[in-house]
Short mmCIF file of the C-alpha atoms (twelve columns), coordinates in Angstrom:
data_MODEL
# 
_entry.id   MODEL 
# 
loop_
_atom_site.group_PDB 
_atom_site.id 
_atom_site.type_symbol 
_atom_site.label_atom_id 
_atom_site.label_alt_id 
_atom_site.label_comp_id 
_atom_site.label_asym_id 
_atom_site.label_seq_id 
_atom_site.Cartn_x 
_atom_site.Cartn_y 
_atom_site.Cartn_z 
_atom_site.pdbx_PDB_model_num 
ATOM 1   C CA . MET A 1   -108.275 30.064 150.915 1 
ATOM 2   C CA . ILE A 2   -108.069 33.169 149.185 1 
ATOM 3   C CA . SER A 3   -104.789 34.082 147.887 1 
ATOM 4   C CA . ILE A 4   -103.270 37.278 146.537 1 
ATOM 5   C CA . PRO A 5   -100.336 37.327 144.051 1 
ATOM 6   C CA . LEU A 6   -98.010  40.254 145.122 1 
ATOM 7   C CA . SER A 7   -95.272  39.668 143.019 1 
ATOM 8   C CA . ALA A 8   -94.224  37.049 140.303 1 
ATOM 9   C CA . GLU A 9   -92.369  34.932 143.128 1 
ATOM 10  C CA . LEU A 10  -94.809  35.516 146.166 1 
ATOM 11  C CA . THR A 11  -98.250  34.743 146.388 1 
ATOM 12  C CA . VAL A 12  -99.917  35.023 149.917 1 
ATOM 13  C CA . SER A 13  -103.202 34.446 151.752 1 
ATOM 14  C CA . ALA A 14  -105.593 37.040 152.424 1 
ATOM 15  C CA . ASP A 15  -105.437 35.930 155.949 1 
ATOM 16  C CA . LYS A 16  -102.113 35.879 156.527 1 
ATOM 17  C CA . LEU A 17  -101.574 39.432 154.949 1 
ATOM 18  C CA . LEU A 18  -104.512 41.153 156.257 1 
ATOM 19  C CA . GLN A 19  -105.603 39.874 159.616 1 
ATOM 20  C CA . GLN A 20  -103.377 41.954 161.618 1 
ATOM 21  C CA . HIS A 21  -103.972 45.030 159.414 1 
ATOM 22  C CA . LEU A 22  -101.410 46.267 156.785 1 
ATOM 23  C CA . LEU A 23  -99.632  49.685 156.561 1 
ATOM 24  C CA . ILE A 24  -98.253  50.640 153.337 1 
ATOM 25  C CA . VAL A 25  -95.631  53.637 153.412 1 
ATOM 26  C CA . GLY A 26  -93.390  55.169 151.296 1 
ATOM 27  C CA . ALA A 27  -92.330  58.423 149.809 1 
ATOM 28  C CA . THR A 28  -94.478  60.188 147.121 1 
ATOM 29  C CA . GLY A 29  -94.271  58.281 143.722 1 
ATOM 30  C CA . SER A 30  -92.696  55.078 145.551 1 
ATOM 31  C CA . GLY A 31  -95.639  52.861 144.458 1 
ATOM 32  C CA . LYS A 32  -97.618  52.632 147.686 1 
ATOM 33  C CA . SER A 33  -100.998 53.088 145.983 1 
ATOM 34  C CA . THR A 34  -100.199 50.871 143.087 1 
ATOM 35  C CA . SER A 35  -99.406  47.980 145.668 1 
ATOM 36  C CA . ALA A 36  -102.796 48.635 147.337 1 
ATOM 37  C CA . MET A 37  -104.216 48.292 144.232 1 
ATOM 38  C CA . THR A 38  -102.768 44.944 143.546 1 
ATOM 39  C CA . ILE A 39  -104.137 43.753 146.776 1 
ATOM 40  C CA . LEU A 40  -107.611 44.809 146.387 1 
ATOM 41  C CA . HIS A 41  -107.479 43.573 142.670 1 
ATOM 42  C CA . GLY A 42  -106.713 40.002 144.388 1 
ATOM 43  C CA . LEU A 43  -109.441 40.486 146.735 1 
ATOM 44  C CA . MET A 44  -112.039 41.623 144.235 1 
ATOM 45  C CA . ASP A 45  -110.993 38.823 141.561 1 
ATOM 46  C CA . GLN A 46  -112.049 36.223 144.205 1 
ATOM 47  C CA . ASN A 47  -115.255 38.092 145.308 1 
ATOM 48  C CA . GLN A 48  -114.160 39.481 148.598 1 
ATOM 49  C CA . THR A 49  -115.308 42.673 149.956 1 
ATOM 50  C CA . ALA A 50  -113.537 45.793 149.706 1 
ATOM 51  C CA . MET A 51  -113.858 49.456 150.289 1 
ATOM 52  C CA . ILE A 52  -111.739 52.618 149.419 1 
ATOM 53  C CA . ILE A 53  -111.934 56.022 151.338 1 
ATOM 54  C CA . ASP A 54  -110.664 58.449 148.443 1 
ATOM 55  C CA . PRO A 55  -109.662 61.881 149.525 1 
ATOM 56  C CA . THR A 56  -108.770 63.009 146.096 1 
ATOM 57  C CA . GLY A 57  -110.939 61.141 143.556 1 
ATOM 58  C CA . GLU A 58  -108.118 59.182 141.752 1 
ATOM 59  C CA . TYR A 59  -109.457 55.782 142.477 1 
ATOM 60  C CA . THR A 60  -113.252 56.503 140.827 1 
ATOM 61  C CA . HIS A 61  -112.234 54.939 137.234 1 
ATOM 62  C CA . LEU A 62  -111.297 51.764 138.779 1 
ATOM 63  C CA . PRO A 63  -113.026 48.871 136.987 1 
ATOM 64  C CA . ASN A 64  -116.403 47.525 138.881 1 
ATOM 65  C CA . ALA A 65  -116.402 50.392 141.089 1 
ATOM 66  C CA . VAL A 66  -119.484 52.054 142.914 1 
ATOM 67  C CA . VAL A 67  -118.676 55.181 143.506 1 
ATOM 68  C CA . ALA A 68  -120.458 57.225 146.318 1 
ATOM 69  C CA . LYS A 69  -119.271 60.904 145.776 1 
ATOM 70  C CA . LEU A 70  -120.268 62.985 148.927 1 
ATOM 71  C CA . GLY A 71  -121.955 66.095 148.270 1 
ATOM 72  C CA . TYR A 72  -122.967 65.007 144.768 1 
ATOM 73  C CA . ASN A 73  -124.506 61.814 144.102 1 
ATOM 74  C CA . ALA A 74  -124.089 60.585 147.809 1 
ATOM 75  C CA . TYR A 75  -124.702 62.059 151.188 1 
ATOM 76  C CA . ILE A 76  -124.426 61.388 155.030 1 
ATOM 77  C CA . ASP A 77  -127.880 61.290 156.358 1 
ATOM 78  C CA . TYR A 78  -128.211 63.652 159.321 1 
ATOM 79  C CA . GLU A 79  -131.293 61.930 160.587 1 
ATOM 80  C CA . LYS A 80  -129.059 58.651 161.433 1 
ATOM 81  C CA . LEU A 81  -126.641 60.789 163.518 1 
ATOM 82  C CA . ILE A 82  -126.431 59.988 167.213 1 
ATOM 83  C CA . GLY A 83  -125.200 61.835 169.897 1 
ATOM 84  C CA . GLN A 84  -121.396 61.137 169.736 1 
ATOM 85  C CA . ASP A 85  -121.506 61.709 165.939 1 
ATOM 86  C CA . LEU A 86  -122.724 65.440 166.575 1 
ATOM 87  C CA . SER A 87  -119.923 65.869 169.069 1 
ATOM 88  C CA . LEU A 88  -117.567 64.736 166.362 1 
ATOM 89  C CA . LEU A 89  -119.419 66.723 163.849 1 
ATOM 90  C CA . PHE A 90  -119.480 70.266 165.862 1 
ATOM 91  C CA . GLY A 91  -116.227 69.560 167.264 1 
ATOM 92  C CA . VAL A 92  -117.039 69.103 171.205 1 
ATOM 93  C CA . THR A 93  -114.519 67.673 173.337 1 
ATOM 94  C CA . ASP A 94  -115.795 68.610 176.662 1 
ATOM 95  C CA . HIS A 95  -117.427 65.541 178.145 1 
ATOM 96  C CA . ASP A 96  -120.314 67.710 179.906 1 
ATOM 97  C CA . ILE A 97  -121.025 69.809 176.762 1 
ATOM 98  C CA . GLN A 98  -121.085 66.352 174.800 1 
ATOM 99  C CA . GLU A 99  -123.960 64.895 177.081 1 
ATOM 100 C CA . LYS A 100 -125.953 68.106 176.780 1 
ATOM 101 C CA . LEU A 101 -125.718 68.185 173.004 1 
ATOM 102 C CA . SER A 102 -126.869 64.308 172.822 1 
ATOM 103 C CA . ASP A 103 -129.674 65.109 175.239 1 
ATOM 104 C CA . ALA A 104 -130.762 68.080 173.292 1 
ATOM 105 C CA . LEU A 105 -131.004 65.624 169.999 1 
ATOM 106 C CA . ASP A 106 -133.040 63.464 172.195 1 
ATOM 107 C CA . SER A 107 -135.354 66.296 173.229 1 
ATOM 108 C CA . LEU A 108 -135.968 67.325 169.571 1 
ATOM 109 C CA . LYS A 109 -136.801 63.626 168.833 1 
ATOM 110 C CA . ILE A 110 -139.427 63.777 171.238 1 
ATOM 111 C CA . GLN A 111 -140.881 67.036 169.939 1 
ATOM 112 C CA . LYS A 112 -140.814 65.766 166.476 1 
ATOM 113 C CA . ASN A 113 -142.130 62.549 167.040 1 
ATOM 114 C CA . ILE A 114 -143.923 62.166 170.341 1 
ATOM 115 C CA . VAL A 115 -145.393 65.854 170.743 1 
ATOM 116 C CA . HIS A 116 -145.795 65.922 166.915 1 
ATOM 117 C CA . GLU A 117 -145.104 69.543 166.659 1 
ATOM 118 C CA . ASN A 118 -142.021 71.755 165.376 1 
ATOM 119 C CA . GLY A 119 -139.816 73.695 167.562 1 
ATOM 120 C CA . ILE A 120 -138.051 72.917 170.793 1 
ATOM 121 C CA . TYR A 121 -139.013 70.530 173.538 1 
ATOM 122 C CA . LYS A 122 -139.363 73.081 176.524 1 
ATOM 123 C CA . LYS A 123 -137.743 71.672 179.755 1 
ATOM 124 C CA . VAL A 124 -138.603 74.683 181.834 1 
ATOM 125 C CA . ASP A 125 -141.546 73.947 184.040 1 
ATOM 126 C CA . ARG A 126 -142.170 70.333 182.638 1 
ATOM 127 C CA . PRO A 127 -142.591 67.603 185.087 1 
ATOM 128 C CA . TRP A 128 -140.032 64.788 185.396 1 
ATOM 129 C CA . ASN A 129 -142.588 62.088 185.019 1 
ATOM 130 C CA . THR A 130 -143.654 63.640 181.568 1 
ATOM 131 C CA . PHE A 131 -140.529 63.414 180.252 1 
ATOM 132 C CA . GLU A 132 -139.681 60.033 181.439 1 
ATOM 133 C CA . LYS A 133 -143.057 58.962 179.954 1 
ATOM 134 C CA . ASP A 134 -141.812 60.679 176.740 1 
ATOM 135 C CA . MET A 135 -138.576 59.064 176.719 1 
ATOM 136 C CA . HIS A 136 -139.800 55.586 177.408 1 
ATOM 137 C CA . SER A 137 -142.295 56.250 174.201 1 
ATOM 138 C CA . LEU A 138 -139.180 57.455 172.168 1 
ATOM 139 C CA . TYR A 139 -137.487 54.938 169.835 1 
ATOM 140 C CA . HIS A 140 -136.088 55.273 166.102 1 
ATOM 141 C CA . TYR A 141 -138.880 57.342 164.306 1 
ATOM 142 C CA . PRO A 142 -138.425 57.980 160.312 1 
ATOM 143 C CA . GLN A 143 -139.292 61.874 161.190 1 
ATOM 144 C CA . PRO A 144 -136.082 64.180 161.140 1 
ATOM 145 C CA . VAL A 145 -135.404 66.590 163.500 1 
ATOM 146 C CA . ASP A 146 -134.473 70.279 162.704 1 
ATOM 147 C CA . LEU A 147 -130.573 70.590 163.392 1 
ATOM 148 C CA . GLU A 148 -130.907 74.250 163.128 1 
ATOM 149 C CA . ALA A 149 -132.854 74.318 166.317 1 
ATOM 150 C CA . LEU A 150 -130.055 72.740 168.177 1 
ATOM 151 C CA . PRO A 151 -128.724 76.012 169.856 1 
ATOM 152 C CA . GLU A 152 -132.224 76.723 171.299 1 
ATOM 153 C CA . GLN A 153 -132.806 73.045 172.397 1 
ATOM 154 C CA . LEU A 154 -129.281 73.246 174.225 1 
ATOM 155 C CA . ARG A 155 -130.259 76.167 176.584 1 
ATOM 156 C CA . GLN A 156 -133.234 74.145 177.490 1 
ATOM 157 C CA . GLU A 157 -131.027 71.378 178.776 1 
ATOM 158 C CA . TYR A 158 -129.598 73.983 181.019 1 
ATOM 159 C CA . ALA A 159 -132.960 74.079 182.820 1 
ATOM 160 C CA . MET A 160 -132.736 73.810 186.698 1 
ATOM 161 C CA . PRO A 161 -135.089 73.650 189.767 1 
ATOM 162 C CA . VAL A 162 -135.317 76.306 192.475 1 
ATOM 163 C CA . ASP A 163 -137.708 74.810 194.974 1 
ATOM 164 C CA . ASN A 164 -139.819 72.467 193.054 1 
ATOM 165 C CA . PHE A 165 -137.671 69.114 192.510 1 
ATOM 166 C CA . ASP A 166 -140.589 67.339 190.623 1 
ATOM 167 C CA . LEU A 167 -139.882 69.631 187.501 1 
ATOM 168 C CA . ILE A 168 -136.662 69.137 185.376 1 
ATOM 169 C CA . GLY A 169 -136.276 72.989 185.902 1 
ATOM 170 C CA . GLN A 170 -137.856 76.348 186.821 1 
ATOM 171 C CA . LYS A 171 -135.435 78.684 185.114 1 
ATOM 172 C CA . ILE A 172 -132.195 78.241 182.950 1 
ATOM 173 C CA . ASP A 173 -128.399 78.199 184.125 1 
ATOM 174 C CA . GLU A 174 -127.416 80.997 182.108 1 
ATOM 175 C CA . THR A 175 -123.836 80.432 183.505 1 
ATOM 176 C CA . GLY A 176 -123.753 77.000 182.384 1 
ATOM 177 C CA . PHE A 177 -125.415 77.883 178.879 1 
ATOM 178 C CA . ALA A 178 -122.678 80.304 178.448 1 
ATOM 179 C CA . LYS A 179 -119.988 77.573 177.830 1 
ATOM 180 C CA . CYS A 180 -121.741 76.429 174.878 1 
ATOM 181 C CA . LEU A 181 -121.798 79.668 173.025 1 
ATOM 182 C CA . PRO A 182 -118.622 78.654 170.711 1 
ATOM 183 C CA . LEU A 183 -120.707 75.534 170.050 1 
ATOM 184 C CA . VAL A 184 -123.635 77.393 169.290 1 
ATOM 185 C CA . ARG A 185 -121.934 79.939 167.016 1 
ATOM 186 C CA . ARG A 186 -120.267 76.729 165.332 1 
ATOM 187 C CA . ILE A 187 -123.714 75.038 164.718 1 
ATOM 188 C CA . LYS A 188 -124.992 78.159 163.254 1 
ATOM 189 C CA . ARG A 189 -121.971 78.648 160.943 1 
ATOM 190 C CA . LEU A 190 -122.002 75.058 159.625 1 
ATOM 191 C CA . THR A 191 -125.687 74.784 159.134 1 
ATOM 192 C CA . SER A 192 -125.962 77.802 157.058 1 
ATOM 193 C CA . GLN A 193 -123.444 76.467 154.524 1 
ATOM 194 C CA . ARG A 194 -124.975 75.069 151.353 1 
ATOM 195 C CA . ARG A 195 -122.163 72.498 151.010 1 
ATOM 196 C CA . PHE A 196 -122.702 71.295 154.540 1 
ATOM 197 C CA . ARG A 197 -126.309 70.994 153.938 1 
ATOM 198 C CA . GLN A 198 -125.633 69.172 150.864 1 
ATOM 199 C CA . LEU A 199 -123.320 66.603 152.560 1 
ATOM 200 C CA . PHE A 200 -125.820 65.541 155.510 1 
ATOM 201 C CA . HIS A 201 -129.163 66.047 153.280 1 
ATOM 202 C CA . MET A 202 -130.733 68.684 155.372 1 
ATOM 203 C CA . PRO A 203 -133.792 70.271 154.107 1 
ATOM 204 C CA . LEU A 204 -133.313 72.847 151.359 1 
ATOM 205 C CA . LEU A 205 -133.610 76.577 152.106 1 
ATOM 206 C CA . GLU A 206 -136.070 78.477 150.172 1 
ATOM 207 C CA . ASP A 207 -133.519 79.887 147.666 1 
ATOM 208 C CA . GLU A 208 -131.953 76.325 147.069 1 
ATOM 209 C CA . ILE A 209 -132.713 73.968 144.010 1 
ATOM 210 C CA . GLU A 210 -133.212 70.416 144.217 1 
ATOM 211 C CA . PRO A 211 -130.352 68.349 142.840 1 
ATOM 212 C CA . SER A 212 -131.502 66.742 139.426 1 
ATOM 213 C CA . HIS A 213 -129.247 63.814 140.020 1 
ATOM 214 C CA . MET A 214 -130.035 60.689 141.962 1 
ATOM 215 C CA . GLN A 215 -128.707 60.769 145.484 1 
ATOM 216 C CA . THR A 216 -127.639 57.645 147.870 1 
ATOM 217 C CA . ASP A 217 -127.249 57.457 151.677 1 
ATOM 218 C CA . VAL A 218 -123.701 56.464 151.947 1 
ATOM 219 C CA . MET A 219 -124.374 54.782 155.369 1 
ATOM 220 C CA . TYR A 220 -126.878 52.354 153.497 1 
ATOM 221 C CA . LEU A 221 -123.991 51.433 151.042 1 
ATOM 222 C CA . LEU A 222 -121.694 50.855 153.792 1 
ATOM 223 C CA . ARG A 223 -124.349 48.440 155.451 1 
ATOM 224 C CA . LEU A 224 -124.767 46.897 151.872 1 
ATOM 225 C CA . PHE A 225 -121.343 46.224 151.245 1 
ATOM 226 C CA . ALA A 226 -120.685 45.314 155.147 1 
ATOM 227 C CA . SER A 227 -123.392 42.345 154.769 1 
ATOM 228 C CA . HIS A 228 -123.214 40.824 151.175 1 
ATOM 229 C CA . ARG A 229 -120.680 39.640 149.151 1 
ATOM 230 C CA . SER A 230 -119.754 42.445 146.619 1 
ATOM 231 C CA . ASP A 231 -120.222 40.479 143.142 1 
ATOM 232 C CA . HIS A 232 -116.776 41.487 142.305 1 
ATOM 233 C CA . LYS A 233 -117.283 45.094 142.875 1 
ATOM 234 C CA . ILE A 234 -115.725 47.641 145.063 1 
ATOM 235 C CA . LEU A 235 -116.966 50.712 146.869 1 
ATOM 236 C CA . ILE A 236 -115.280 54.107 146.643 1 
ATOM 237 C CA . ILE A 237 -116.458 56.839 148.933 1 
ATOM 238 C CA . ASP A 238 -114.971 59.946 147.128 1 
ATOM 239 C CA . CYS A 239 -114.305 62.735 149.290 1 
ATOM 240 C CA . SER A 240 -112.988 65.124 146.791 1 
ATOM 241 C CA . SER A 241 -115.263 67.677 146.982 1 
ATOM 242 C CA . PHE A 242 -113.988 68.444 150.451 1 
ATOM 243 C CA . ALA A 243 -110.576 68.188 149.777 1 
ATOM 244 C CA . ASP A 244 -109.922 71.740 150.192 1 
ATOM 245 C CA . ASP A 245 -111.446 71.705 154.049 1 
ATOM 246 C CA . LEU A 246 -108.831 69.529 156.017 1 
ATOM 247 C CA . GLU A 247 -111.144 69.851 159.114 1 
ATOM 248 C CA . ILE A 248 -114.393 68.628 157.563 1 
ATOM 249 C CA . GLY A 249 -112.504 65.865 155.776 1 
ATOM 250 C CA . GLN A 250 -111.279 64.520 159.215 1 
ATOM 251 C CA . VAL A 251 -114.627 64.538 160.496 1 
ATOM 252 C CA . ILE A 252 -115.921 63.014 157.459 1 
ATOM 253 C CA . VAL A 253 -113.771 60.188 157.589 1 
ATOM 254 C CA . SER A 254 -114.021 59.676 161.497 1 
ATOM 255 C CA . LEU A 255 -117.850 59.627 160.962 1 
ATOM 256 C CA . LEU A 256 -117.650 56.922 157.883 1 
ATOM 257 C CA . THR A 257 -115.182 54.899 159.714 1 
ATOM 258 C CA . THR A 258 -117.142 55.016 163.025 1 
ATOM 259 C CA . ALA A 259 -120.203 53.945 161.343 1 
ATOM 260 C CA . LEU A 260 -118.933 51.123 159.331 1 
ATOM 261 C CA . LEU A 261 -117.461 49.769 162.747 1 
ATOM 262 C CA . ARG A 262 -120.958 50.173 164.303 1 
ATOM 263 C CA . GLU A 263 -122.643 48.228 161.449 1 
ATOM 264 C CA . LYS A 264 -120.115 45.549 161.531 1 
ATOM 265 C CA . GLN A 265 -120.747 45.380 165.502 1 
ATOM 266 C CA . GLN A 266 -124.533 45.383 164.825 1 
ATOM 267 C CA . LEU A 267 -124.666 42.781 161.787 1 
ATOM 268 C CA . ARG A 268 -125.862 39.169 162.826 1 
ATOM 269 C CA . GLN A 269 -124.327 38.056 159.552 1 
ATOM 270 C CA . SER A 270 -121.788 39.867 157.885 1 
ATOM 271 C CA . VAL A 271 -118.893 39.206 155.203 1 
ATOM 272 C CA . PRO A 272 -115.168 40.244 155.713 1 
ATOM 273 C CA . VAL A 273 -114.292 43.528 154.817 1 
ATOM 274 C CA . THR A 274 -111.171 45.112 153.758 1 
ATOM 275 C CA . LEU A 275 -110.914 48.994 154.052 1 
ATOM 276 C CA . LEU A 276 -108.530 51.240 152.277 1 
ATOM 277 C CA . ILE A 277 -107.851 54.695 153.673 1 
ATOM 278 C CA . ASP A 278 -105.449 56.542 151.202 1 
ATOM 279 C CA . GLU A 279 -102.980 58.939 152.469 1 
ATOM 280 C CA . ALA A 280 -104.719 58.318 156.113 1 
ATOM 281 C CA . HIS A 281 -102.386 61.050 158.112 1 
ATOM 282 C CA . ARG A 282 -104.506 63.501 156.640 1 
ATOM 283 C CA . TYR A 283 -107.536 62.294 158.530 1 
ATOM 284 C CA . LEU A 284 -106.076 61.722 162.048 1 
ATOM 285 C CA . MET A 285 -107.332 63.896 164.781 1 
ATOM 286 C CA . THR A 286 -104.362 63.022 166.931 1 
ATOM 287 C CA . GLU A 287 -105.479 65.333 169.866 1 
ATOM 288 C CA . HIS A 288 -108.683 62.949 170.167 1 
ATOM 289 C CA . LEU A 289 -107.222 59.576 168.887 1 
ATOM 290 C CA . ALA A 290 -109.125 57.300 171.187 1 
ATOM 291 C CA . THR A 291 -112.555 58.348 169.382 1 
ATOM 292 C CA . ASN A 292 -111.382 58.782 166.036 1 
ATOM 293 C CA . GLY A 293 -112.956 56.264 163.497 1 
ATOM 294 C CA . ILE A 294 -109.740 55.049 162.054 1 
ATOM 295 C CA . PHE A 295 -108.262 54.188 165.623 1 
ATOM 296 C CA . ARG A 296 -111.353 52.480 166.684 1 
ATOM 297 C CA . ILE A 297 -111.108 49.996 163.558 1 
ATOM 298 C CA . ALA A 298 -107.447 49.540 163.851 1 
ATOM 299 C CA . ARG A 299 -108.204 48.532 167.543 1 
ATOM 300 C CA . GLU A 300 -111.741 47.020 167.453 1 
ATOM 301 C CA . GLY A 301 -112.057 45.970 163.913 1 
ATOM 302 C CA . ARG A 302 -110.503 42.740 163.655 1 
ATOM 303 C CA . LYS A 303 -113.138 40.759 165.780 1 
ATOM 304 C CA . VAL A 304 -115.907 41.801 163.567 1 
ATOM 305 C CA . GLY A 305 -114.138 41.022 160.234 1 
ATOM 306 C CA . LEU A 306 -113.037 44.360 159.594 1 
ATOM 307 C CA . PHE A 307 -109.417 44.900 158.088 1 
ATOM 308 C CA . LEU A 308 -107.491 47.921 157.442 1 
ATOM 309 C CA . MET A 309 -105.319 49.092 154.955 1 
ATOM 310 C CA . LEU A 310 -103.604 52.118 155.430 1 
ATOM 311 C CA . THR A 311 -101.421 54.213 152.989 1 
ATOM 312 C CA . THR A 312 -99.029  56.956 154.175 1 
ATOM 313 C CA . GLN A 313 -95.954  58.699 153.269 1 
ATOM 314 C CA . SER A 314 -94.042  58.260 156.283 1 
ATOM 315 C CA . PRO A 315 -94.144  56.272 159.792 1 
ATOM 316 C CA . LEU A 316 -93.831  59.626 161.296 1 
ATOM 317 C CA . ASP A 317 -97.259  60.609 159.970 1 
ATOM 318 C CA . LEU A 318 -98.874  58.046 162.427 1 
ATOM 319 C CA . PRO A 319 -99.070  58.304 166.188 1 
ATOM 320 C CA . GLY A 320 -97.496  55.494 168.031 1 
ATOM 321 C CA . GLU A 321 -100.657 54.286 169.416 1 
ATOM 322 C CA . LEU A 322 -101.928 53.814 165.834 1 
ATOM 323 C CA . LEU A 323 -98.622  52.501 164.574 1 
ATOM 324 C CA . GLY A 324 -98.657  49.763 167.343 1 
ATOM 325 C CA . GLN A 325 -102.000 48.612 165.760 1 
ATOM 326 C CA . PHE A 326 -100.306 47.236 162.786 1 
ATOM 327 C CA . GLY A 327 -98.916  43.869 162.489 1 
ATOM 328 C CA . HIS A 328 -97.883  44.053 158.866 1 
ATOM 329 C CA . TYR A 329 -95.811  46.478 156.755 1 
ATOM 330 C CA . LEU A 330 -95.457  47.092 153.122 1 
ATOM 331 C CA . VAL A 331 -92.366  49.508 153.040 1 
ATOM 332 C CA . HIS A 332 -91.631  51.334 150.032 1 
ATOM 333 C CA . GLN A 333 -88.558  53.549 149.515 1 
ATOM 334 C CA . LEU A 334 -88.191  55.789 152.746 1 
ATOM 335 C CA . ASN A 335 -85.243  58.448 152.821 1 
ATOM 336 C CA . THR A 336 -84.440  59.195 156.513 1 
ATOM 337 C CA . SER A 337 -83.065  56.540 159.197 1 
ATOM 338 C CA . ARG A 338 -85.666  58.738 161.650 1 
ATOM 339 C CA . GLU A 339 -88.553  57.273 159.634 1 
ATOM 340 C CA . LEU A 340 -87.372  53.658 160.045 1 
ATOM 341 C CA . GLU A 341 -86.710  54.097 163.838 1 
ATOM 342 C CA . GLN A 342 -90.470  53.831 163.831 1 
ATOM 343 C CA . ILE A 343 -90.429  50.272 162.741 1 
ATOM 344 C CA . PRO A 344 -87.395  48.636 164.424 1 
ATOM 345 C CA . SER A 345 -87.562  45.441 162.949 1 
ATOM 346 C CA . LEU A 346 -86.783  46.977 159.638 1 
ATOM 347 C CA . GLN A 347 -83.445  49.191 160.705 1 
ATOM 348 C CA . SER A 348 -81.090  46.562 159.570 1 
ATOM 349 C CA . TYR A 349 -82.691  47.049 155.791 1 
ATOM 350 C CA . SER A 350 -82.213  50.867 156.090 1 
ATOM 351 C CA . GLN A 351 -80.097  50.893 153.034 1 
ATOM 352 C CA . ARG A 352 -82.164  48.571 150.660 1 
ATOM 353 C CA . ILE A 353 -85.135  50.677 151.648 1 
ATOM 354 C CA . ALA A 354 -83.591  53.986 150.980 1 
ATOM 355 C CA . HIS A 355 -82.486  52.757 147.316 1 
ATOM 356 C CA . GLN A 356 -85.747  50.792 146.357 1 
ATOM 357 C CA . ASN A 357 -86.693  51.765 142.781 1 
ATOM 358 C CA . VAL A 358 -90.456  52.570 141.954 1 
ATOM 359 C CA . GLY A 359 -92.721  49.449 142.790 1 
ATOM 360 C CA . GLN A 360 -90.088  47.742 144.930 1 
ATOM 361 C CA . ALA A 361 -91.128  47.082 148.464 1 
ATOM 362 C CA . LEU A 362 -90.189  45.195 151.724 1 
ATOM 363 C CA . LEU A 363 -93.100  42.988 153.286 1 
ATOM 364 C CA . ALA A 364 -92.364  42.742 157.044 1 
ATOM 365 C CA . GLY A 365 -94.336  41.798 160.077 1 
ATOM 366 C CA . ASN A 366 -95.445  39.241 162.492 1 
ATOM 367 C CA . ASN A 367 -96.099  36.713 159.439 1 
ATOM 368 C CA . PHE A 368 -93.062  37.784 157.405 1 
ATOM 369 C CA . VAL A 369 -90.019  36.886 159.382 1 
ATOM 370 C CA . PRO A 370 -87.519  37.572 157.773 1 
ATOM 371 C CA . PRO A 371 -88.817  40.423 155.491 1 
ATOM 372 C CA . LYS A 372 -89.371  39.642 151.949 1 
ATOM 373 C CA . GLU A 373 -88.147  41.835 149.051 1 
ATOM 374 C CA . LEU A 374 -90.532  42.225 146.334 1 
ATOM 375 C CA . ASP A 375 -91.241  44.009 142.891 1 
ATOM 376 C CA . MET A 376 -94.815  44.411 143.137 1 
ATOM 377 C CA . LEU A 377 -97.163  43.163 140.638 1 
ATOM 378 C CA . PHE A 378 -98.810  46.276 138.409 1 
ATOM 379 C CA . ILE A 379 -102.267 45.090 137.512 1 
ATOM 380 C CA . SER A 380 -102.923 47.285 134.449 1 
ATOM 381 C CA . GLU A 381 -106.881 47.420 134.627 1 
ATOM 382 C CA . MET A 382 -106.261 48.715 138.298 1 
ATOM 383 C CA . ASN A 383 -104.356 51.760 137.338 1 
ATOM 384 C CA . HIS A 384 -105.448 54.934 139.090 1 
ATOM 385 C CA . GLN A 385 -105.054 58.681 138.114 1 
ATOM 386 C CA . THR A 386 -101.878 59.699 139.919 1 
ATOM 387 C CA . THR A 387 -99.758  60.395 136.640 1 
ATOM 388 C CA . THR A 388 -97.504  63.641 137.536 1 
ATOM 389 C CA . PRO A 389 -98.120  66.157 134.697 1 
ATOM 390 C CA . GLN A 390 -94.686  66.260 132.431 1 
ATOM 391 C CA . PHE A 391 -93.016  69.329 131.892 1 
ATOM 392 C CA . PHE A 392 -93.215  70.791 128.298 1 
# 
C-alpha cells in the first residue's frame, strides 16, 4: 500500500486520499502549494507517477524534475492534432463550423498523403466516389499538413451540388462560408505569430532561425509518463512563456489535459498518474465546461487511473459542476463564509479555517469524517519558488 505522510501524526494511503480527486484551497500564502508538494513527494518517494502543469515556472527547480518548457525546449506537435483539438485551439463553438473544420483537416491530410501534392484538396467538381476512396485510404500519416491552408480549404468544405449529385459540389455556398470569416481571421492571425508557431512546432518562415537547443514533443512525454513507472522523477510542463496570455494559456492546458486523458484511455497497460494543476481557476473555460480538459479528467479520469489535484484560492473560483467532482478537500485559510458555503460539510468549522496559520489545513471529504486538523509537513527538498519579495 502506498502511504503518504501529511503531518507528524497522520499518514494516509494514496488510494484513500486521491482516488476521489483532491481539491486544495486557501488564500494566497496559506500554504496550499507546499501541501501539494508534500503529497507529491510522498508519491515520488514510492516511485508513483506524478505530473505538474505549472503556469509560472515556480516548480521547475524541484529535484528529479523532467522540465518541458513549452515554446522553449518543448512543443505541442500540430501534426498530432485532431479536429476537436483545432476547434479548441481556434475557439470554435458552433457545432456546424466544428464539423467543417474537422473535414478541412481530413481534406488537407488527403491532399498531402494521398494526392501527394501541396495546396488544398478541391471538392468542387470532385466525384463522391473518388473522395470516398481517398478517405478509405487515409490513416495516420507522418506527412504534416499546412495549417496556413486551412482558410482556403474551409471554403472548399462548402462545396454544394446544383444538378449533379454524383459530385460533392459544383459551386461554393458563399453564404455558408461567410459564417467562417471570423474563424479565418483568427487562423491567419495566430499562424502568423512566431510564438504560436514555436509552440506548435510549425515549419519555419523564411526569416526565422532554427532553435539551437533540443526540443521535445510534450505529447511524447505525456505518453511516456502515462505508461511507465517514473523512476522517482516528476514531469513538469512549464507554461510560463504564455503566462501573459490567459486565453492561449487556457487553450494549452485544455489541449494537454485532453491529450493526457486520451492517452490513458488508449493505453492497454498504464500506471496510476496523479496530475497537479496549480492555480487551476486560471485555466477553466467555464462557458464550455463540458469540453474542457480539466473537467473531462475530473469526470472520466478515475476509471483509467488518472487522479486530479487542483489548487485554487477559493471554492468560488470553480463552477459547481466541477466542484462536485471532488470527493476530498484540503482546506487552508479562507476568509469569508460565502467561500465555505460551497463546501457544506465544513461550515461548522468556519472559525477554525478563518484563523488557521500558514501550513495548517483541514482534511475533509468522503473518507475523512469528521475532518482532520493538520499541521502539514514541510519537505525542504520540495521547496518551490514562491518566496514573496521583502520590502527594504
